XYZ file of C-alpha atoms in Angstrom:
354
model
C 0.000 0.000 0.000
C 1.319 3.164 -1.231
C 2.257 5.892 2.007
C 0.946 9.667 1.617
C 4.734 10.511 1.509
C 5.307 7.726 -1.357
C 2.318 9.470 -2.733
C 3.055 12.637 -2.701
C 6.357 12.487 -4.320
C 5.198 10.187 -7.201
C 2.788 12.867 -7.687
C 5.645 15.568 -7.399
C 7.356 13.879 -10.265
C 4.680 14.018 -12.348
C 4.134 18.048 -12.223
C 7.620 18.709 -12.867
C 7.317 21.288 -15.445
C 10.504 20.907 -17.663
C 11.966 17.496 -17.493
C 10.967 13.598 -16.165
C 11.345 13.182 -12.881
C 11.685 9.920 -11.820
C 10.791 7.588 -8.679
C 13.653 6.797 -6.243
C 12.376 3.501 -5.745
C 12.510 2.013 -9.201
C 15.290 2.504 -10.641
C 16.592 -0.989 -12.069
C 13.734 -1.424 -14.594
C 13.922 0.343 -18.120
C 12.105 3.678 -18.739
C 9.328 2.910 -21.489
C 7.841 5.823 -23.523
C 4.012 5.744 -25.310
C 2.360 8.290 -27.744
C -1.433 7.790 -27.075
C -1.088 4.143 -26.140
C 1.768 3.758 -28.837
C 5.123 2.385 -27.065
C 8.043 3.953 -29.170
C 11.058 2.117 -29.344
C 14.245 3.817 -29.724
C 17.706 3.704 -30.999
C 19.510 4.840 -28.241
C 17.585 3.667 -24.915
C 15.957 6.683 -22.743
C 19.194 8.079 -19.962
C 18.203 8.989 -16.415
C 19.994 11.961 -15.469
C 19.837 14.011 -12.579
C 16.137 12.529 -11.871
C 15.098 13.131 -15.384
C 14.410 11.093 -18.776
C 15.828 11.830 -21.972
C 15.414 10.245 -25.306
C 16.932 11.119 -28.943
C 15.546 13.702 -30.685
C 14.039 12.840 -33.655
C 12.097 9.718 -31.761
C 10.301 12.255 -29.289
C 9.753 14.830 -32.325
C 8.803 13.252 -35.097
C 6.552 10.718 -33.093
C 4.472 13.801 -31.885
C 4.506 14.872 -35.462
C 6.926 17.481 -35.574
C 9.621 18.730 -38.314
C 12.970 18.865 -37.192
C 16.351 20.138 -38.313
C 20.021 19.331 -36.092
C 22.916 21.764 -37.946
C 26.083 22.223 -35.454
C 24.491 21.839 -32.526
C 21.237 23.812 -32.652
C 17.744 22.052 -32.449
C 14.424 23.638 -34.325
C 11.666 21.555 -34.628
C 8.057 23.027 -36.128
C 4.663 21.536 -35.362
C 1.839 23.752 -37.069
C 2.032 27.098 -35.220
C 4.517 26.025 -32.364
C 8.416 26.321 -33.018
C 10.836 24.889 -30.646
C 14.476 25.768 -30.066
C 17.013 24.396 -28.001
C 21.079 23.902 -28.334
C 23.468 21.615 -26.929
C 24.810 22.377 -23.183
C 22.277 25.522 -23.358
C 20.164 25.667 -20.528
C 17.875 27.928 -22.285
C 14.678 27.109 -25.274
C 12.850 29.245 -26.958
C 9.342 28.318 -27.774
C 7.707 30.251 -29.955
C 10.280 33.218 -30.080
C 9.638 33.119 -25.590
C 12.939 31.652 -23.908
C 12.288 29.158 -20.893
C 14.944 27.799 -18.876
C 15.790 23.877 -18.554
C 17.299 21.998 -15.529
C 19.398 20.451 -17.473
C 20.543 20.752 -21.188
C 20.061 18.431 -24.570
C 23.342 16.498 -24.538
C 25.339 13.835 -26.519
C 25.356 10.376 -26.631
C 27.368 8.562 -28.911
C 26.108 9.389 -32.346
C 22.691 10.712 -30.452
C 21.081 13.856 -29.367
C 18.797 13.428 -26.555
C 16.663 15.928 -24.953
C 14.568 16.486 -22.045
C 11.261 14.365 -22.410
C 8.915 15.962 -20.688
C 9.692 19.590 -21.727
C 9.859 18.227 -25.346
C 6.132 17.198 -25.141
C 4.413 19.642 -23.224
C 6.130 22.303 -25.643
C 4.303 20.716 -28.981
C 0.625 20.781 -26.993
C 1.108 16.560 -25.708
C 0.645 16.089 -21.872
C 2.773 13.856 -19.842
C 2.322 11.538 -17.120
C 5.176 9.098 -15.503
C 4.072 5.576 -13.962
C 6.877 4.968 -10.970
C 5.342 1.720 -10.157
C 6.287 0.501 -14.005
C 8.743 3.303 -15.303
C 6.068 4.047 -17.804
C 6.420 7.706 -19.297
C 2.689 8.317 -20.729
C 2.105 10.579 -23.716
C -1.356 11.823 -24.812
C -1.261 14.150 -27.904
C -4.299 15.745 -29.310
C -6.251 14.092 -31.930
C -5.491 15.486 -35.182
C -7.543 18.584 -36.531
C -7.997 19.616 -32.789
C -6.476 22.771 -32.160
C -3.616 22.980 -30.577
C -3.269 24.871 -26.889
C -2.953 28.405 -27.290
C -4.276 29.008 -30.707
C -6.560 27.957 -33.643
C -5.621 25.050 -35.914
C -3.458 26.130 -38.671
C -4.905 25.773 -42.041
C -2.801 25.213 -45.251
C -4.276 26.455 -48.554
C -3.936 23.552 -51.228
C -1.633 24.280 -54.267
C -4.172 23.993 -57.396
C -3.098 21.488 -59.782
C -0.109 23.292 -62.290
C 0.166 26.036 -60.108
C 3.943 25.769 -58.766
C 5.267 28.081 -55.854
C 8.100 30.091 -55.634
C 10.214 31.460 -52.844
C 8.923 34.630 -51.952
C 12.044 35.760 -51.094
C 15.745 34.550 -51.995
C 19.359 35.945 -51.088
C 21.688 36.291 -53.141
C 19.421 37.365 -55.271
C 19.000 35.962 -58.681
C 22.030 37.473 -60.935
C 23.364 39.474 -57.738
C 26.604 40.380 -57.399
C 28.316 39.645 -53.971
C 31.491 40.561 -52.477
C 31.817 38.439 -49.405
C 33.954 34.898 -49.120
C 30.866 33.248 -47.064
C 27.427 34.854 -48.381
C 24.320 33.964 -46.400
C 22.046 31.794 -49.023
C 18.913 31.485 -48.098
C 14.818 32.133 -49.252
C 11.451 32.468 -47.419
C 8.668 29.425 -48.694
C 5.446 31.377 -49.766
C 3.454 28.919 -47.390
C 4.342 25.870 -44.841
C 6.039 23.406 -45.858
C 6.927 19.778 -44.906
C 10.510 20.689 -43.518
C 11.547 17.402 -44.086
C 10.710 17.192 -47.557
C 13.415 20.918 -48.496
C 16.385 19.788 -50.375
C 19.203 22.375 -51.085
C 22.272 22.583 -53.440
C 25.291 24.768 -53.744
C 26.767 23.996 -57.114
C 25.406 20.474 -57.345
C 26.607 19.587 -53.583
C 23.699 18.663 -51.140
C 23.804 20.996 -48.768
C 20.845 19.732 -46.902
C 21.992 18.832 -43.764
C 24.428 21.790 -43.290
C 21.566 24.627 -43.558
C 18.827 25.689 -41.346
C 15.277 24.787 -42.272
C 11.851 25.287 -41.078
C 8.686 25.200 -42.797
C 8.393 28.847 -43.374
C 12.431 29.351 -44.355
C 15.763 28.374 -45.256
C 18.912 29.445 -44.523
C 22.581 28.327 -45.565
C 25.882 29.749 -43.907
C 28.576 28.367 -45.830
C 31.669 26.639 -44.079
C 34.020 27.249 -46.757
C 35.088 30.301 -48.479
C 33.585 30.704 -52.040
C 35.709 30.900 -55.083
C 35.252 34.070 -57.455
C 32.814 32.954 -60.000
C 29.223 32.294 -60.704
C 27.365 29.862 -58.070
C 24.165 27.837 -58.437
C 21.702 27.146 -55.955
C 18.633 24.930 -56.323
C 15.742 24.462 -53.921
C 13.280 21.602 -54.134
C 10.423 21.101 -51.523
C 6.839 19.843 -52.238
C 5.268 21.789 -54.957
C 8.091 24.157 -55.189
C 11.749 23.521 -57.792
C 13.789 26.724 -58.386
C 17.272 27.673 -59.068
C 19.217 30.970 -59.518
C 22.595 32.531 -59.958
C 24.689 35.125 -58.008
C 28.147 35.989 -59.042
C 30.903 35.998 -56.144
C 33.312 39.067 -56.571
C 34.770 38.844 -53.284
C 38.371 39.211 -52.192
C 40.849 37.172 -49.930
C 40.542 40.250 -47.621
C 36.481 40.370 -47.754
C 34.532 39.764 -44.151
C 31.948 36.976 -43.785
C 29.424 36.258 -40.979
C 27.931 32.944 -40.325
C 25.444 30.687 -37.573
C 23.717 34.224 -37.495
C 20.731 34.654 -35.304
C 17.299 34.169 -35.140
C 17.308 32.896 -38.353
C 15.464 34.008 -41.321
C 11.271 33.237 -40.857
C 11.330 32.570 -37.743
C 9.182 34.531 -35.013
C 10.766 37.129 -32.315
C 9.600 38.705 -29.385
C 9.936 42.823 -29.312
C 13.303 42.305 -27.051
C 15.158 39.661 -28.791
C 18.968 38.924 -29.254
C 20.964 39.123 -32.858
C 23.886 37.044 -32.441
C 26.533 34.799 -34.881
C 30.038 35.201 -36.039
C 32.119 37.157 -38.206
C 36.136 38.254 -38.488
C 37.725 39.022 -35.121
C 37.353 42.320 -33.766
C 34.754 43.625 -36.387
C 32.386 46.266 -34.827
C 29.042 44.948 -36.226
C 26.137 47.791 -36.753
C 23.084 46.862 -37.053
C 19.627 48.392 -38.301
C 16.238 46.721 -37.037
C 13.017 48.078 -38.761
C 9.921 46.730 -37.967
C 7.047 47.531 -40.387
C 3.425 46.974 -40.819
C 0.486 47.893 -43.277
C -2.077 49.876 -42.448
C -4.358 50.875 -45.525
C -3.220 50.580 -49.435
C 0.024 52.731 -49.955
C 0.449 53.164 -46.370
C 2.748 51.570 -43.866
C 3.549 52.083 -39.979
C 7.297 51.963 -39.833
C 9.940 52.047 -37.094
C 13.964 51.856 -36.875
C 16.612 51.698 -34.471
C 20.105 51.490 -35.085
C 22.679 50.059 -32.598
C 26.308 48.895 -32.904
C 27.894 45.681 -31.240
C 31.973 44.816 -31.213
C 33.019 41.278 -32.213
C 35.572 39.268 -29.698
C 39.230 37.912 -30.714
C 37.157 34.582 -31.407
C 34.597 36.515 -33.676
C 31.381 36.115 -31.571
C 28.911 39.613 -31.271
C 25.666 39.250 -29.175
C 22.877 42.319 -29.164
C 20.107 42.612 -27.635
C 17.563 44.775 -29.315
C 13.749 45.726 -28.704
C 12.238 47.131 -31.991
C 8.941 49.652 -31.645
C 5.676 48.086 -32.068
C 4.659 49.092 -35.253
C 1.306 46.492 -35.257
C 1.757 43.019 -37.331
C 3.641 42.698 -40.112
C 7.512 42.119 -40.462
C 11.032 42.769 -38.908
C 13.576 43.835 -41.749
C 17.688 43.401 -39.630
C 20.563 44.594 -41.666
C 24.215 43.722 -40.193
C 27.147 45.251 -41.446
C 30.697 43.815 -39.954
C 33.741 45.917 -40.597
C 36.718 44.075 -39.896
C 39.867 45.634 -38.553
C 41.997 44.815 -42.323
C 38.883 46.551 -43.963
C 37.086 43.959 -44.735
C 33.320 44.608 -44.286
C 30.369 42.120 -44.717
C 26.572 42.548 -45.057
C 23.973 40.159 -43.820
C 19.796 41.093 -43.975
C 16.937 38.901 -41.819
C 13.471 38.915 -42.082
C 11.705 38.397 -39.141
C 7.800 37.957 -37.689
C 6.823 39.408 -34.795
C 5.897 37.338 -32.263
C 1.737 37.181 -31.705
């Protein structure tokens, strides 16, 4: 017979907001996970650590139905209207452009990524409930068309028959010249998309796996520097196959910035935080404008400017909180200018956060 203290903290573990708590007493039989009823077996079994469950990535995520993309470290996953965010050894997600702190961070094992169960699920709308008697972590997700907690149902508009889409918005642009060694390349999808289905190509190379993609964007920071010369890039996703041209003009002593963020599409908050890479020592300025239309030929606009120094390793971090100019867009320029002279220019386009 269970004891009101036995009780109590079996029910403790099961309010724990962020992680999976689990029960002292039952600790030599494996943790098993269920989606409605479903038991999901993984690759790499669940790890207790520090009281809590986690499980790899793209088991939890894509069992509750969610896109997700892994590029050096950094975690976004997409369900409908609810974007997730979280990075390896940071104790800190973002859900939905709103940053939430974790007990403990997403770590590696092996050749695996595993996060923090419980957070994981509660973030995409499932609820969670943890069995100590059998170790059994239980996951109910709503059915589908329901909507999800916090917001309608998102609807996507069906693509009529011989009516393909195109990016609404690419960089380079097509037939643009550039002059930096490391060019953001990148577009905005004119409607969701299956995240999973985007392929991308640099010059014939799949670049897939290397770039950041969500179902409203995609972005590409290369790793390499670019030779002079014409470059290719092709985008294919689900109703959608373009390609365009840009001309790299840059030289050896051009500036670069890469694993800039937020990244392009993705929603913000009025206070957010522009951060990435470029040479040492550049002081980085940056222009925020956030924009919104009112009535035909008429738009409420505001703009701030700020500036932010690079360290000897490169790194610049901003914090910035653009006016509320109503919904609509946020429009970031960067420019670096690197001690040697070298000067770099990155843009973002950003939604503000509902």
């Amino acid at each position: 017979m269970m004891t009101r203290t036995t009780a109590f903290a079996a029910l403790f573990a099961v309010l724990m907001p962020t992680a999976l708590p689990l029960a002292a007493g039952a600790q030599s039989a494996p943790v098993s996970v269920s989606v409605n009823g479903a038991a999901i077996a993984f690759d790499q079994p669940p790890v207790e650590r520090a009281g809590r469950v986690y499980v790899p990535l793209r088991g939890v995520f894509e069992r509750l139905g969610a896109s997700v993309v892994y590029q050096n470290g950094k975690i976004a996953a997409t369900r409908g209207n609810t974007t997730v965010a979280l990075q390896i050894g940071a104790n800190v997600a973002i859900v939905n452009g709103a940053q939430t702190t974790l007990d403990s961070p997403p770590f590696i094992v092996g050749a695996r990524t595993l996060v923090p169960l419980r957070f994981v699920a509660q973030a995409l709308g499932a609820s969670v409930n943890y069995d100590g008697r059998t170790r059994a972590v239980l996951i109910t997700q709503p059915v589908a068309g329901a909507a999800p907690p916090g917001g309608p149902p998102v609807v996507i508009t069906p693509v009529p028959q011989g009516a393909p889409l195109r990016l609404v918005r690419v960089e380079p642009s097509p037939n643009a010249t550039v002059r930096s060694l490391r060019p953001q390349i990148g577009g905005t999808f004119p409607r969701e998309v299956d995240a999973n289905a985007v392929r991308v190509q640099l010059d014939g190379r799949d670049i897939t796996q290397y770039a950041y993609v969500s179902s409203h964007a995609f972005s590409y920071d290369p790793t390499y520097d670019l030779p002079y010369g014409r470059h290719r890039v092709a985008v294919t996703a689900p109703g959608i196959a373009e390609s365009w041209t840009f001309l790299n003009a840059a030289q050896p002593n051009e500036n670069y910035f890469r694993d800039v963020s937020p990244p392009n599409g993705t929603a913000v908050p009025r206070t957010f935080t522009v951060q990435g890479w470029t040479k040492p020592n550049s002081r980085v300025h940056i222009v925020a404008t956030s924009s919104a239309f009112i009535s035909f030929g008429e738009t409420n606009e505001s703009t701030i400017t700020t500036d932010s120094g690079a360290d000897p390793n490169g790194h610049f971090a901003r914090q910035i909180t653009v006016p509320d100019a109503g919904a609509g867009v946020i429009d970031v320029r960067l420019e670096a200018f690197a001690p040697d002279g070298g000067t770099a220019v990155r843009t973002l386009r950003l939604r503000p956060q509902p």
